[in-house]
Amino acid sequence: MDRRRFFATAGTAAGTLLHMKKSEAANAKEGKEFVGVLVDTTRCIGCRACEVACSVAWNNFVPDVKNDNALDHRRDTSDKQYTVVNRFKTEKGDVFVKRQCMHCWQAACVAMCLVNAMYKTKEGPVTWNGEKCLGCRFCMVACPFDIPKAEYLSWNPRIMKCHMCYERLQEGKKPACVEACPADALMFGQKRELMEIARHRVYSHPDKYVHQIYGEQEAGGTGWLYLSAVPFDQIGFRTDLGTTPYPEYTKQFLVSVPLVLFGVPALLLGLSELSDRKNEVRESEGWTETGADE
Amino acid sequence: MEYYTYVNIFETKGLEYLLLMCFFALFIYLVRYLSGPGKKDSAPRDGSAAGGRMKGAGH
Amino acid sequence: MNTTAIGTSEFNRVASFIWQELKPRGKWLTPFNVISIPIILLGIGILYFRFVYGIGFVTNLNQYYPLGIWIGFDVVTGVALAGGAYVITFVVYVMRMEKYHSIVRVTVLNGLLAYIFYAGALTLDLGRPWHIVNPIIGNSFGYNSVLFLVSWHFLLYMLTMALEFSPVVAEWAQLEKARKFLSGLTLGAVIFGITLSILHQSGLGALFLMAKPKIHPLWYSEFIPVMFVVSSIYAGLSMIIFEGTISHKVFRDLLAGQDHHRYEEIILGLGKGAAITMFVYYFFQALLFIHEERWELITDAWGYWYLLEVIGLVLIPCFMYAYAVRNRNLGILKVAAVLALLGIILNRLNVTVIAYRWYDVDKYYPSWQEIVVTLTVVFTEIWIFRWIVTRMPVFGKRR
C-alpha cells in the first residue's frame, strides 16, 4: 500500500467514523451511487438473447438457443455460463426468469473473502480477481443465492460469476445482457432510480404485479431487482433469506476478536501470577512493604 | 409483501431462566458427585484413608 | 575466525546427528505399517491427479457443496480435536497444576502436528494453493473476513506451539543454551497461544455464520462460535485420554520409567474436567433449544439425528465420565472419551457437511478418493509423531 493510498484509506475510515451519512451523500454526488438492473419478468419472452450475449462477451459457453430445448428443465448458472433463463409454469401462464449474480449491497461473498478477490466496486458490481483468489470456495458457502461457481475440473480453477460487465460499464456501456434484450425486460440504471420505476409500475398496475420488489430488501438489498406477476417463491426465488445484510451475521464476532486479544492475555497473566506459589507472602513476612518488593 | 404485526422476540426468556435454575441445582449436584464418594466420609476421620483407597484402585 | 570454526564443527555435528536420527528403527512389518503404507502411497497418487486435473476429478464436490470432508473432517474436526494443547498448557502453565506437567510435551506435540497436518490439509482443498501467501503478505488483506482471521491465527498458533515445543527439540539436538533461552519464552507463548486458540476455535464456527439459509436450523445459531470453543475444550481433553491410552500400549517401553498410578490420576483428572465442560455445553445446547424454539423441529429424522448427537453423544458420555471419575473406572472413562469424540466429529460434520443444504435431494457424500486422502493425512501425521516420540524426550525421559 503506497502512502497516498494509505492516507486515502485512513481519511475514509476517519470520515466514516465521524459522519457516515455525509460521506454516503458525498459518494452519491461523485457518481459513485450503486447501479443495478431491473428485471421485469412479466415482459421477458424467454428468447435467451441475454444468455448468448453474455457468453459471447465473456468467452463462455454459447448455448444453441434454437435447438437445445434448455427451457424444458430447470437450469442454474454454472462455471460455463454467468446467466441462464428458466421457464416456470404458473397460474398466470409461462413466466421466464433470468438468473445471475444479484450484486448485493453488502455482499456475503465479499465479506467472506480473505484476500479481497471478491470485491465490491464503488459502482456496485461485485467482481472477482484471479490474481488474488486462493480457491477456498468459502464465497460459495456464504452466498445466499448460490451464485459463485468453481471450475472443479481445472488445475487452476476460476470462480465464475456475473460481474455486471464491469469492464463495459467503465467504458460507458451497458451490461451485455441489457443491451441484447429485445423485449425491454431489463433496465440498467442507478438503484435509486430503478426502485422508483419499479414502484411506479407496481402502483400503476396493481393487478398485474405482486406488491413486492425482490431485491429491495432481500439479504439487505441487491443491485438486481425483480418484478413479478406471481409470488416469488413460485418462480424459483428463495423468500426466506431475510432482510439483514449477510456480513452483519459475522460483525459481532469480528468485533469481539480484538476484545478477546486485549482482555484474555491480561486475564491469563493475572491468573498465572495468582497461581504462582513464589508470589505468596509468607506469614512471617506479614504485609510489610519490603515483602512486597521481593 | 409486508405485514405489520407484533412479534415478541423475547418470548422464550422465562423458560430460559427456568433452565438456568435447573442448571444451578444440577451443577452443584454434579460437582459434589464428582468430588467422590470416599472423601466426604473419610476426610474428617483420617486423611490417609482416601489416599490408601486410591492406591488400591490403581493396581 | 575462531568462532566460525567452532560454528562449522557444531553445524557438522548437528547435521551428522540428524542424519543418524533420520534412519528408521525397530520392526518394519507392524500391522500399522502394513495398513498405512499402501494407503499413503495411494493417497499420494490421488493427490497427483487432484493437482493435475482439478479437485473435481477426485472428489464429489459440486457447485452446491463446495466443502467436503477435506474441510469438514480434516480441518474443522481436526482442529477441534487438537484443542487439548491449549487446555493443558492453560492448566499447567497458567493454573500451575504440576500434576499434569508430564503430559504437556506430548500434548503440545500432538497439537502442533495436528495443526500442521489438518490445517495443512487445507492446501489440498484450495483451488489455487500457490496464492496461499496472499493473506499474509500485504497486498490483499481481507480485514472484513472471518477466514482472514482464522488463517492468521492458524499461522501464529502454529508458530506459538512450535515455540512451546522447541525446548524439546533443543534438548534432543543437545543445544543447551538454546534450550534455556526457549524455555524462558514458554509462559508468553502459552498465554498468546491460548488466546489465539479461543479465537480460531470460535472462528471456525464463525465461518458458517453467513451460511444461515443453508444449515439446518437445529445446527445453525448465531452462537456457533461459542459452542465451538466450549466443545473444543472437552474434545481436546477426550483426545488426550484417547490418544494417551493408545500411546501407553504402543510406546510402553518409552514410558517404562513412569509411574502408572500417576498416569491414572492424570486421566481421571482430565475426565473430571471433561465431565464438567460437557455438562455446561449440554446446557448451552438446551438454552439454544429453547431460545431458537427448536421443539418444532425434532419430530422428523433430522430431529432424531440432532437428539442422537446432543443426548447420545454429549449428555450420556458426560454422565459416563462422571461415573468413571467417581468410581475410578478407567474402562468406562475410555468409552466415554470415544463417545465424546464421536459426538464432536458428528457435530462438526453436521455443521459443515451433513446438515449443510439438508433440503437437497442430491446430497454430497465423500468419494473413496476423498476418504483415502483423509486417511493419508492422518497416517502421515502418526508416522511423524512416532518418529519424534521415539527420538526426542517427549514422554519426559531422555534416551
Short mmCIF file of C-alpha atoms in Angstrom, two decimals, chain C:
data_model
loop_
_atom_site.label_atom_id
_atom_site.label_comp_id
_atom_site.label_asym_id
_atom_site.label_seq_id
_atom_site.Cartn_x
_atom_site.Cartn_y
_atom_site.Cartn_z
CA MET C 1 37.65 -16.72 12.67
CA ASN C 2 37.81 -18.93 15.68
CA THR C 3 34.06 -18.66 16.27
CA THR C 4 33.39 -19.57 12.65
CA ALA C 5 35.43 -22.73 13.04
CA ILE C 6 33.51 -23.67 16.14
CA GLY C 7 30.26 -22.83 14.38
CA THR C 8 31.18 -25.07 11.45
CA SER C 9 32.16 -28.01 13.61
CA GLU C 10 29.00 -27.53 15.64
CA PHE C 11 26.98 -27.50 12.43
CA ASN C 12 28.70 -30.65 11.21
CA ARG C 13 27.98 -32.34 14.47
CA VAL C 14 24.29 -31.44 14.38
CA ALA C 15 23.99 -32.40 10.70
CA SER C 16 25.55 -35.84 11.18
CA PHE C 17 23.41 -36.30 14.31
CA ILE C 18 20.22 -35.54 12.38
CA TRP C 19 21.34 -37.87 9.58
CA GLN C 20 21.73 -40.65 12.14
CA GLU C 21 18.33 -39.93 13.61
CA LEU C 22 16.57 -39.97 10.24
CA LYS C 23 17.27 -43.68 9.81
CA PRO C 24 14.34 -45.90 10.65
CA ARG C 25 14.34 -48.01 13.77
CA GLY C 26 12.57 -51.03 15.03
CA LYS C 27 10.49 -53.60 13.21
CA TRP C 28 9.10 -52.86 9.76
CA LEU C 29 6.25 -55.34 9.47
CA THR C 30 3.90 -53.99 12.12
CA PRO C 31 0.15 -54.10 11.42
CA PHE C 32 0.06 -50.31 11.35
CA ASN C 33 2.79 -50.12 8.72
CA VAL C 34 1.15 -52.81 6.61
CA ILE C 35 -2.11 -50.85 6.52
CA SER C 36 -0.76 -47.33 6.37
CA ILE C 37 1.99 -47.61 3.75
CA PRO C 38 -0.26 -48.69 0.84
CA ILE C 39 -2.87 -46.10 1.81
CA ILE C 40 -0.31 -43.31 1.96
CA LEU C 41 1.10 -44.31 -1.43
CA LEU C 42 -2.39 -44.46 -2.92
CA GLY C 43 -3.22 -41.08 -1.37
CA ILE C 44 -0.13 -39.52 -2.94
CA GLY C 45 -1.19 -40.94 -6.29
CA ILE C 46 -4.67 -39.46 -5.89
CA LEU C 47 -3.18 -36.10 -4.99
CA TYR C 48 -1.21 -36.16 -8.24
CA PHE C 49 -4.47 -36.39 -10.18
CA ARG C 50 -6.07 -33.77 -7.97
CA PHE C 51 -3.35 -31.22 -8.75
CA VAL C 52 -3.16 -32.02 -12.47
CA TYR C 53 -6.82 -32.45 -13.40
CA GLY C 54 -8.55 -30.44 -10.69
CA ILE C 55 -10.36 -31.05 -7.44
CA GLY C 56 -13.49 -32.26 -9.19
CA PHE C 57 -11.55 -35.13 -10.75
CA VAL C 58 -11.14 -36.99 -7.46
CA THR C 59 -13.84 -35.54 -5.19
CA ASN C 60 -17.62 -35.45 -5.17
CA LEU C 61 -17.66 -31.71 -4.61
CA ASN C 62 -20.06 -29.77 -6.78
CA GLN C 63 -21.39 -26.25 -7.17
CA TYR C 64 -23.70 -26.64 -4.18
CA TYR C 65 -21.30 -28.47 -1.89
CA PRO C 66 -18.08 -26.51 -2.19
CA LEU C 67 -16.71 -28.04 1.02
CA GLY C 68 -16.39 -31.77 1.61
CA ILE C 69 -14.73 -33.90 4.24
CA TRP C 70 -11.30 -32.42 3.46
CA ILE C 71 -12.53 -29.27 5.16
CA GLY C 72 -15.31 -30.69 7.33
CA PHE C 73 -13.28 -33.52 8.82
CA ASP C 74 -9.60 -32.76 8.31
CA VAL C 75 -9.65 -29.07 9.11
CA VAL C 76 -12.72 -28.26 11.21
CA THR C 77 -12.85 -31.52 13.19
CA GLY C 78 -9.08 -31.98 13.32
CA VAL C 79 -8.55 -28.55 14.83
CA ALA C 80 -11.27 -29.14 17.43
CA LEU C 81 -9.63 -32.43 18.45
CA ALA C 82 -6.30 -30.64 18.74
CA GLY C 83 -7.77 -28.34 21.38
CA GLY C 84 -6.06 -30.36 24.08
CA ALA C 85 -2.84 -28.41 23.64
CA TYR C 86 -4.28 -25.09 24.73
CA VAL C 87 -6.29 -26.63 27.55
CA ILE C 88 -3.31 -28.47 29.01
CA THR C 89 -0.91 -25.55 28.67
CA PHE C 90 -3.52 -23.45 30.47
CA VAL C 91 -3.77 -25.96 33.28
CA VAL C 92 -0.03 -26.40 33.67
CA TYR C 93 1.50 -23.02 32.93
CA VAL C 94 -1.29 -20.66 33.95
CA MET C 95 -3.00 -22.57 36.75
CA ARG C 96 0.29 -24.31 37.61
CA MET C 97 -1.22 -27.69 38.37
CA GLU C 98 2.02 -29.67 38.43
CA LYS C 99 0.14 -32.95 38.36
CA TYR C 100 -0.33 -32.58 34.60
CA HIS C 101 3.19 -31.46 33.77
CA SER C 102 4.27 -34.85 32.48
CA ILE C 103 1.75 -34.82 29.61
CA VAL C 104 2.44 -31.28 28.41
CA ARG C 105 5.12 -32.21 25.90
CA VAL C 106 3.24 -35.00 24.23
CA THR C 107 0.03 -32.95 24.11
CA VAL C 108 1.73 -29.93 22.59
CA LEU C 109 3.47 -32.17 20.07
CA ASN C 110 0.14 -33.70 19.17
CA GLY C 111 -1.42 -30.27 18.81
CA LEU C 112 1.42 -28.96 16.70
CA LEU C 113 1.35 -31.93 14.35
CA ALA C 114 -2.44 -31.84 14.16
CA TYR C 115 -2.32 -28.21 13.09
CA ILE C 116 0.47 -28.78 10.60
CA PHE C 117 -1.34 -31.70 9.00
CA TYR C 118 -5.01 -30.88 9.40
CA ALA C 119 -4.76 -27.17 8.82
CA GLY C 120 -2.17 -28.09 6.21
CA ALA C 121 -4.80 -30.29 4.55
CA LEU C 122 -6.47 -27.00 3.70
CA THR C 123 -3.89 -26.53 0.95
CA LEU C 124 -5.08 -29.75 -0.70
CA ASP C 125 -8.54 -28.28 -0.89
CA LEU C 126 -7.54 -24.83 -2.16
CA GLY C 127 -8.13 -24.36 -5.86
CA ARG C 128 -5.12 -22.08 -6.20
CA PRO C 129 -2.86 -23.08 -3.31
CA TRP C 130 0.08 -21.10 -4.68
CA HIS C 131 -1.80 -17.97 -3.68
CA ILE C 132 -1.83 -19.10 -0.05
CA VAL C 133 0.66 -16.40 0.91
CA ASN C 134 -1.71 -13.66 -0.27
CA PRO C 135 -3.49 -13.16 3.06
CA ILE C 136 -0.10 -12.99 4.80
CA ILE C 137 1.80 -10.62 2.51
CA GLY C 138 0.38 -7.16 2.47
CA ASN C 139 -1.14 -6.84 -0.97
CA SER C 140 -4.58 -8.15 -0.17
CA PHE C 141 -5.69 -8.07 3.42
CA GLY C 142 -9.35 -9.00 3.67
CA TYR C 143 -9.85 -7.42 7.08
CA ASN C 144 -13.57 -7.94 6.83
CA SER C 145 -13.21 -11.71 6.60
CA VAL C 146 -13.52 -14.31 9.34
CA LEU C 147 -11.41 -16.59 7.18
CA PHE C 148 -8.67 -13.96 7.19
CA LEU C 149 -8.58 -14.09 10.99
CA VAL C 150 -8.68 -17.86 11.07
CA SER C 151 -5.79 -18.17 8.63
CA TRP C 152 -3.68 -15.68 10.56
CA HIS C 153 -4.49 -17.37 13.83
CA PHE C 154 -3.60 -20.77 12.39
CA LEU C 155 -0.25 -19.45 11.30
CA LEU C 156 0.52 -17.64 14.55
CA TYR C 157 -0.68 -20.53 16.67
CA MET C 158 1.49 -23.00 14.80
CA LEU C 159 4.47 -20.74 15.43
CA THR C 160 3.47 -20.44 19.08
CA MET C 161 3.17 -24.19 19.50
CA ALA C 162 6.47 -24.69 17.73
CA LEU C 163 7.96 -22.32 20.28
CA GLU C 164 6.32 -24.21 23.14
CA PHE C 165 7.74 -27.47 21.81
CA SER C 166 11.13 -26.06 20.80
CA PRO C 167 12.88 -26.74 24.15
CA VAL C 168 12.32 -30.44 23.50
CA VAL C 169 13.94 -30.17 20.08
CA ALA C 170 16.84 -28.22 21.56
CA GLU C 171 17.29 -30.88 24.22
CA TRP C 172 17.26 -33.58 21.55
CA ALA C 173 19.86 -31.74 19.47
CA GLN C 174 21.89 -31.12 22.66
CA LEU C 175 21.85 -27.33 22.30
CA GLU C 176 21.80 -26.39 25.96
CA LYS C 177 21.94 -22.58 25.55
CA ALA C 178 19.10 -22.55 23.04
CA ARG C 179 17.04 -24.78 25.32
CA LYS C 180 17.39 -22.38 28.23
CA PHE C 181 16.53 -19.38 26.09
CA LEU C 182 13.49 -21.08 24.55
CA SER C 183 12.24 -22.34 27.91
CA GLY C 184 12.18 -18.75 29.11
CA LEU C 185 9.70 -17.86 26.40
CA THR C 186 7.22 -20.57 27.32
CA LEU C 187 4.78 -18.64 29.52
CA GLY C 188 4.46 -15.85 26.97
CA ALA C 189 3.93 -18.36 24.18
CA VAL C 190 1.36 -20.22 26.24
CA ILE C 191 -0.70 -17.12 27.03
CA PHE C 192 -0.61 -15.99 23.42
CA GLY C 193 -1.44 -19.50 22.25
CA ILE C 194 -4.49 -19.85 24.49
CA THR C 195 -5.86 -16.52 23.29
CA LEU C 196 -5.32 -17.47 19.67
CA SER C 197 -6.94 -20.85 20.27
CA ILE C 198 -10.07 -19.32 21.72
CA LEU C 199 -10.29 -17.09 18.68
CA HIS C 200 -9.71 -19.58 15.93
CA GLN C 201 -11.72 -22.38 17.51
CA SER C 202 -14.63 -19.95 17.56
CA GLY C 203 -13.58 -18.56 14.20
CA LEU C 204 -14.05 -21.95 12.56
CA GLY C 205 -17.65 -21.77 13.70
CA ALA C 206 -17.98 -18.14 12.64
CA LEU C 207 -17.06 -19.19 9.10
CA PHE C 208 -20.51 -20.72 8.84
CA LEU C 209 -22.46 -17.80 10.29
CA MET C 210 -23.18 -16.47 6.82
CA ALA C 211 -24.45 -19.86 5.64
CA LYS C 212 -27.60 -19.23 7.62
CA PRO C 213 -30.11 -20.28 4.96
CA LYS C 214 -28.11 -23.43 4.15
CA ILE C 215 -27.56 -25.04 7.55
CA HIS C 216 -30.42 -26.88 9.21
CA PRO C 217 -31.87 -24.65 11.96
CA LEU C 218 -31.12 -27.32 14.57
CA TRP C 219 -27.41 -26.73 13.97
CA TYR C 220 -27.39 -23.09 13.00
CA SER C 221 -27.48 -20.37 15.60
CA GLU C 222 -25.71 -17.09 15.99
CA PHE C 223 -23.80 -18.74 18.85
CA ILE C 224 -21.96 -21.34 16.76
CA PRO C 225 -18.61 -19.70 17.65
CA VAL C 226 -19.27 -20.03 21.39
CA MET C 227 -20.40 -23.62 21.01
CA PHE C 228 -17.27 -24.45 19.02
CA VAL C 229 -14.95 -23.06 21.69
CA VAL C 230 -16.68 -24.82 24.57
CA SER C 231 -16.85 -28.13 22.76
CA SER C 232 -13.21 -27.86 21.73
CA ILE C 233 -12.27 -27.95 25.42
CA TYR C 234 -13.79 -31.35 26.05
CA ALA C 235 -12.81 -32.53 22.58
CA GLY C 236 -9.21 -31.78 23.47
CA LEU C 237 -9.47 -33.47 26.88
CA SER C 238 -11.13 -36.56 25.40
CA MET C 239 -8.48 -36.71 22.69
CA ILE C 240 -5.71 -36.67 25.29
CA ILE C 241 -7.35 -39.57 27.13
CA PHE C 242 -7.93 -41.49 23.89
CA GLU C 243 -4.50 -40.83 22.47
CA GLY C 244 -2.81 -41.45 25.82
CA THR C 245 -4.46 -44.84 26.06
CA ILE C 246 -3.08 -45.84 22.68
CA SER C 247 0.36 -44.38 23.42
CA HIS C 248 0.51 -46.37 26.62
CA LYS C 249 0.01 -49.55 24.68
CA VAL C 250 2.25 -48.72 21.72
CA PHE C 251 5.11 -46.86 23.39
CA ARG C 252 5.14 -48.98 26.54
CA ASP C 253 8.94 -49.19 26.61
CA LEU C 254 9.32 -45.39 26.38
CA LEU C 255 7.03 -44.97 29.36
CA ALA C 256 8.64 -47.71 31.40
CA GLY C 257 10.09 -45.34 33.95
CA GLN C 258 6.80 -43.60 34.57
CA ASP C 259 4.56 -44.24 37.46
CA HIS C 260 1.46 -45.87 36.07
CA HIS C 261 -0.55 -44.85 39.06
CA ARG C 262 0.28 -41.19 38.47
CA TYR C 263 -0.87 -41.51 34.88
CA GLU C 264 -4.20 -42.88 36.11
CA GLU C 265 -4.62 -39.89 38.36
CA ILE C 266 -3.95 -37.61 35.41
CA ILE C 267 -6.55 -39.10 33.09
CA LEU C 268 -9.13 -39.25 35.87
CA GLY C 269 -8.49 -35.55 36.44
CA LEU C 270 -8.94 -34.88 32.73
CA GLY C 271 -12.15 -36.90 32.78
CA LYS C 272 -13.44 -34.73 35.59
CA GLY C 273 -12.70 -31.62 33.55
CA ALA C 274 -14.40 -33.14 30.54
CA ALA C 275 -17.49 -34.09 32.56
CA ILE C 276 -17.94 -30.54 33.82
CA THR C 277 -17.31 -28.97 30.41
CA MET C 278 -19.73 -31.32 28.71
CA PHE C 279 -22.35 -30.63 31.32
CA VAL C 280 -22.05 -26.91 30.68
CA TYR C 281 -22.01 -27.50 26.94
CA TYR C 282 -25.16 -29.58 27.19
CA PHE C 283 -26.92 -26.76 28.96
CA PHE C 284 -25.71 -24.34 26.29
CA GLN C 285 -27.39 -26.63 23.77
CA ALA C 286 -30.53 -26.75 25.90
CA LEU C 287 -30.58 -22.96 26.12
CA LEU C 288 -30.32 -22.69 22.35
CA PHE C 289 -33.00 -25.32 22.04
CA ILE C 290 -35.36 -23.08 23.98
CA HIS C 291 -34.12 -19.79 22.58
CA GLU C 292 -34.49 -20.88 18.97
CA GLU C 293 -37.76 -22.72 19.70
CA ARG C 294 -36.34 -25.91 18.25
CA TRP C 295 -39.02 -28.21 19.66
CA GLU C 296 -40.94 -27.78 16.44
CA LEU C 297 -38.08 -29.35 14.52
CA ILE C 298 -37.32 -32.53 16.44
CA THR C 299 -40.14 -34.72 15.20
CA ASP C 300 -38.55 -35.75 11.90
CA ALA C 301 -35.40 -37.70 11.02
CA TRP C 302 -33.24 -34.60 11.33
CA GLY C 303 -34.63 -34.12 14.83
CA TYR C 304 -33.67 -37.65 15.86
CA TRP C 305 -30.24 -37.15 14.36
CA TYR C 306 -29.89 -33.99 16.45
CA LEU C 307 -31.03 -35.76 19.61
CA LEU C 308 -28.56 -38.56 18.92
CA GLU C 309 -25.77 -36.00 18.84
CA VAL C 310 -26.82 -33.88 21.79
CA ILE C 311 -28.14 -36.54 24.16
CA GLY C 312 -26.47 -39.72 22.90
CA LEU C 313 -23.03 -38.25 22.31
CA VAL C 314 -22.88 -35.35 24.77
CA LEU C 315 -25.09 -35.98 27.77
CA ILE C 316 -24.51 -39.73 28.04
CA PRO C 317 -20.70 -39.55 27.76
CA CYS C 318 -20.88 -36.69 30.26
CA PHE C 319 -22.61 -38.98 32.76
CA MET C 320 -20.21 -41.78 31.92
CA TYR C 321 -17.26 -39.52 32.61
CA ALA C 322 -18.79 -38.51 35.93
CA TYR C 323 -19.47 -42.13 36.87
CA ALA C 324 -15.98 -43.20 35.80
CA VAL C 325 -14.30 -40.44 37.81
CA ARG C 326 -16.33 -41.12 40.93
CA ASN C 327 -15.79 -44.87 40.78
CA ARG C 328 -12.26 -44.70 39.36
CA ASN C 329 -13.32 -46.90 36.46
CA LEU C 330 -10.81 -46.44 33.62
CA GLY C 331 -12.69 -48.69 31.21
CA ILE C 332 -15.79 -46.52 31.30
CA LEU C 333 -13.61 -43.42 31.15
CA LYS C 334 -12.12 -44.59 27.86
CA VAL C 335 -15.53 -45.48 26.41
CA ALA C 336 -16.76 -42.03 27.43
CA ALA C 337 -13.80 -40.44 25.67
CA VAL C 338 -14.55 -42.34 22.46
CA LEU C 339 -18.23 -41.38 22.58
CA ALA C 340 -17.40 -37.76 23.27
CA LEU C 341 -15.02 -37.74 20.30
CA LEU C 342 -17.68 -39.27 18.08
CA GLY C 343 -20.02 -36.52 19.24
CA ILE C 344 -17.53 -33.85 18.26
CA ILE C 345 -16.90 -35.42 14.87
CA LEU C 346 -20.64 -35.66 14.29
CA ASN C 347 -21.25 -32.08 15.37
CA ARG C 348 -18.56 -30.62 13.14
CA LEU C 349 -19.59 -32.75 10.18
CA ASN C 350 -23.23 -31.81 10.72
CA VAL C 351 -22.46 -28.12 10.55
CA THR C 352 -20.09 -28.37 7.61
CA VAL C 353 -21.39 -31.24 5.50
CA ILE C 354 -24.32 -33.33 6.72
CA ALA C 355 -26.91 -30.73 7.73
CA TYR C 356 -25.50 -28.30 5.17
CA ARG C 357 -28.15 -27.90 2.45
CA TRP C 358 -30.25 -30.51 4.23
CA TYR C 359 -33.12 -29.75 1.84
CA ASP C 360 -31.25 -31.10 -1.20
CA VAL C 361 -32.26 -34.32 -2.89
CA ASP C 362 -28.75 -34.98 -4.23
CA LYS C 363 -26.71 -34.84 -1.05
CA TYR C 364 -22.96 -34.76 -1.06
CA TYR C 365 -21.19 -37.85 0.14
CA PRO C 366 -17.42 -38.28 0.02
CA SER C 367 -15.82 -40.21 -2.82
CA TRP C 368 -13.46 -43.07 -1.97
CA GLN C 369 -10.59 -40.89 -3.10
CA GLU C 370 -11.51 -38.22 -0.56
CA ILE C 371 -11.54 -40.84 2.19
CA VAL C 372 -8.18 -42.25 1.13
CA VAL C 373 -6.61 -38.79 1.11
CA THR C 374 -8.07 -38.08 4.54
CA LEU C 375 -6.58 -41.33 5.85
CA THR C 376 -3.29 -40.41 4.18
CA VAL C 377 -3.21 -37.17 6.14
CA VAL C 378 -3.99 -38.95 9.41
CA PHE C 379 -1.49 -41.77 8.86
CA THR C 380 1.30 -39.44 7.78
CA GLU C 381 0.76 -37.46 10.95
CA ILE C 382 1.01 -40.62 13.03
CA TRP C 383 4.22 -41.57 11.23
CA ILE C 384 5.80 -38.22 12.06
CA PHE C 385 4.51 -38.41 15.62
CA ARG C 386 6.04 -41.85 16.05
CA TRP C 387 9.34 -40.67 14.58
CA ILE C 388 9.51 -37.78 17.02
CA VAL C 389 8.48 -39.57 20.22
CA THR C 390 10.93 -42.40 19.63
CA ARG C 391 13.78 -39.90 19.30
CA MET C 392 13.05 -36.78 21.30
CA PRO C 393 12.40 -36.62 25.06
CA VAL C 394 8.65 -36.19 24.58
CA PHE C 395 7.48 -38.57 27.27
CA GLY C 396 9.81 -36.84 29.68
CA LYS C 397 12.59 -39.42 29.52
CA ARG C 398 15.98 -38.95 27.93
CA ARG C 399 17.21 -41.84 25.86
#
